[in-house]
XYZ file of N, CA and C in Angstrom:
243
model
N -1.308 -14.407 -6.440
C -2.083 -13.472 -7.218
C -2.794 -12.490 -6.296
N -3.245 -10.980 -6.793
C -3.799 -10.568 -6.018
C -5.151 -9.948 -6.748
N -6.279 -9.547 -6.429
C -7.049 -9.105 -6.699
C -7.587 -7.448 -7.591
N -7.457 -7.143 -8.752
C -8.014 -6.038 -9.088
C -9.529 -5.454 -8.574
N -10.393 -6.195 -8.206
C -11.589 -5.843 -7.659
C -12.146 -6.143 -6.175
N -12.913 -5.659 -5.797
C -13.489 -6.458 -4.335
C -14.121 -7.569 -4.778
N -14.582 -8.335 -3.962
C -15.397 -9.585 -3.971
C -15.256 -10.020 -2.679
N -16.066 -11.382 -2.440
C -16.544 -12.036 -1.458
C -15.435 -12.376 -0.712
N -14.776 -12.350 0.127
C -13.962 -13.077 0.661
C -12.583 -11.939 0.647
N -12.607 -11.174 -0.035
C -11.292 -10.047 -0.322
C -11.233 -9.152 0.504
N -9.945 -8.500 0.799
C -10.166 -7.370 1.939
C -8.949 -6.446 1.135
N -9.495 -4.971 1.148
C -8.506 -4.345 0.371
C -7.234 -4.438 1.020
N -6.140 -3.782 0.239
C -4.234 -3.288 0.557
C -4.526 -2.351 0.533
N -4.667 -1.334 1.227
C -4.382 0.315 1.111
C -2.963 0.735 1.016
N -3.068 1.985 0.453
C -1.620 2.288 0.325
C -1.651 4.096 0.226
N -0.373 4.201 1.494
C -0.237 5.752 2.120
C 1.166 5.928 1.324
N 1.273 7.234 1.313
C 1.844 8.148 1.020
C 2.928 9.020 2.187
N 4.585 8.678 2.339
C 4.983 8.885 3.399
C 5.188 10.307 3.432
N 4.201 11.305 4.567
C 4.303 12.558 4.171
C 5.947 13.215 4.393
N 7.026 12.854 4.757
C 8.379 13.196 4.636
C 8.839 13.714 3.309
N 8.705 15.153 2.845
C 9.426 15.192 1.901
C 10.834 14.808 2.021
N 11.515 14.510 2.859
C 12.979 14.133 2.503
C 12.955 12.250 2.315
N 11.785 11.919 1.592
C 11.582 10.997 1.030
C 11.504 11.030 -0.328
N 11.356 12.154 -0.551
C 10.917 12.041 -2.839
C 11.976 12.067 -2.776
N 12.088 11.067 -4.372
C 12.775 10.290 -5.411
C 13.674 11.287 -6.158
N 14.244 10.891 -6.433
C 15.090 11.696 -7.243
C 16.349 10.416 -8.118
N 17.198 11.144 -8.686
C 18.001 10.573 -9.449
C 19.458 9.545 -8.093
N 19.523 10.444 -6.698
C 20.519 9.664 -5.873
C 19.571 8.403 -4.883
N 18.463 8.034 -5.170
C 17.636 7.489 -4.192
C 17.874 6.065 -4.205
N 18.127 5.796 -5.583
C 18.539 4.104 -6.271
C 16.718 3.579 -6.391
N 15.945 3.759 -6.013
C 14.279 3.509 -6.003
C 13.842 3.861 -7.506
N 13.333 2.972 -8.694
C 12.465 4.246 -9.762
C 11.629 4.663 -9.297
N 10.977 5.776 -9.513
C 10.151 6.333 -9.101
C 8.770 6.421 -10.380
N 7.835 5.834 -10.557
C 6.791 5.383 -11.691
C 5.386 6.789 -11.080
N 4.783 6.368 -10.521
C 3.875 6.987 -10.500
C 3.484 8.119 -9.615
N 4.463 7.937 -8.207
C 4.749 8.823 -6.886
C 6.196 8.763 -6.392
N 5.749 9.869 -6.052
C 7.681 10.312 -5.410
C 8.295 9.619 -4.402
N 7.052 9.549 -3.440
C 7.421 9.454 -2.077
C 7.293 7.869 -1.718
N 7.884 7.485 -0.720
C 7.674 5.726 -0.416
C 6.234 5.519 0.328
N 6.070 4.255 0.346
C 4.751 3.910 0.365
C 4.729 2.543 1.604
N 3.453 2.797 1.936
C 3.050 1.914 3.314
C 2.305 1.389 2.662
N 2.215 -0.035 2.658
C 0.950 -1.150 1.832
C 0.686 -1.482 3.153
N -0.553 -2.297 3.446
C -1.507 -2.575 4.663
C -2.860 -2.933 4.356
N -3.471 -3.520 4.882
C -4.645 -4.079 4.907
C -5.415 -3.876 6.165
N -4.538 -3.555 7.424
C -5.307 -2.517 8.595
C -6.405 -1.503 8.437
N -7.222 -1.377 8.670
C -8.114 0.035 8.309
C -7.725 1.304 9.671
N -7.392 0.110 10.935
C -6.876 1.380 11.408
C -5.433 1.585 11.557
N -4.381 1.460 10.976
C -3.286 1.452 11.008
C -3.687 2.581 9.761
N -3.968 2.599 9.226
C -4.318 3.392 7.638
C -5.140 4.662 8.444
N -6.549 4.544 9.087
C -6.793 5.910 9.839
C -5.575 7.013 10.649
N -4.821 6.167 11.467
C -4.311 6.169 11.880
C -2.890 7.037 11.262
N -2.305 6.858 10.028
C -1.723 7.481 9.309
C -2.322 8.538 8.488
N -3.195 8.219 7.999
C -4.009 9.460 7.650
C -3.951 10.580 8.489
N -4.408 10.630 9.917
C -4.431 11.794 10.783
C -2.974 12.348 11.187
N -1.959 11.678 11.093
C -0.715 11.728 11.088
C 0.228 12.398 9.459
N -0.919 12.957 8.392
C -0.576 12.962 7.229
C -0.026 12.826 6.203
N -0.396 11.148 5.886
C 0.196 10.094 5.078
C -0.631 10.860 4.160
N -0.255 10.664 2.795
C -1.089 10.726 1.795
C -1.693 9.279 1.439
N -3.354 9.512 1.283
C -4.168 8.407 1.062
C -4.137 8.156 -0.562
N -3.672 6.983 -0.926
C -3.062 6.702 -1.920
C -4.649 5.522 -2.584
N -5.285 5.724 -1.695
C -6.516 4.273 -2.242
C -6.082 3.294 -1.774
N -6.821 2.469 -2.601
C -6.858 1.045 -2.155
C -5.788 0.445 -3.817
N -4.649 -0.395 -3.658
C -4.066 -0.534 -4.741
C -4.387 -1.918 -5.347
N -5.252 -3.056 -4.060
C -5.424 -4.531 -5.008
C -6.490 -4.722 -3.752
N -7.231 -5.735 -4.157
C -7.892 -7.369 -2.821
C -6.686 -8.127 -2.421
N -6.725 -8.412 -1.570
C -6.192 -9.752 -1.582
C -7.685 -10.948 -0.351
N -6.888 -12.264 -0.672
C -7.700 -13.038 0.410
C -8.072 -12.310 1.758
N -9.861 -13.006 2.443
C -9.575 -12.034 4.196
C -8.787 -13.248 4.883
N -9.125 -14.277 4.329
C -8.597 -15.250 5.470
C -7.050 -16.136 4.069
N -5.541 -16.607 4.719
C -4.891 -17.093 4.271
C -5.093 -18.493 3.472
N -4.765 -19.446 2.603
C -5.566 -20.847 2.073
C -4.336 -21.759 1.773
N -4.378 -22.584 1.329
C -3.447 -23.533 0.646
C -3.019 -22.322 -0.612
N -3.914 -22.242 -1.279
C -3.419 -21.210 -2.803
C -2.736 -19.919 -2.487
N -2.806 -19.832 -1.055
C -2.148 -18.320 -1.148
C -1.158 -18.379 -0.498
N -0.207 -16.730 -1.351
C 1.307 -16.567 -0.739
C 1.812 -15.220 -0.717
N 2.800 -14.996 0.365
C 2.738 -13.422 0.331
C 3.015 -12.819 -0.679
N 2.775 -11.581 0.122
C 2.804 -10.395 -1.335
C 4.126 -9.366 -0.937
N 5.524 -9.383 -2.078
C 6.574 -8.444 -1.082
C 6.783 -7.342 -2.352
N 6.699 -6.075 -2.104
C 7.118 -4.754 -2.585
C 8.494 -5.383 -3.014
N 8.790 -4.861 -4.275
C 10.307 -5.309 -4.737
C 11.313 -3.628 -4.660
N 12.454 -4.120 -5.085
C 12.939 -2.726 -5.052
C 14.026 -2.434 -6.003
């Protein structure tokens, strides 16, 4: 599971925006395309995320929490396609 809000123990997923237009979606890409064109970097780095930002990712927010530290209850999280 992952988190809709912050809380105690949560550390956001940020999520960039790959500034490559020869990344938007289109009908030959095989990807749907729902809410953005372009493919997306999920991360929980803050500076891997600065870091793309100055490099001009589009800053997409923060998309969930997840745990800061891993537990028995938790399991990864994989982008489907």
């Amino acid at each position: 599971y992952v988190y809709t809000t912050a809380g105690e123990g949560r550390i956001p997923v940020y999520v960039l925006g790959d500034p490559d237009p020869g990344g938007e979606g289109g009908p030959s890409c095989g990807r749907p395309v729902f809410q953005a064109s372009r493919p997306k970097l999920y991360t929980t780095d803050a500076a891997l995320r600065d870091q793309r930002i100055a490099q001009h990712w589009r800053d997409d927010g923060i998309a969930f929490w997840v745990p800061a530290s891993a537990g028995a209850g938790t399991k990864p999280v994989f982008e489907g396609n």
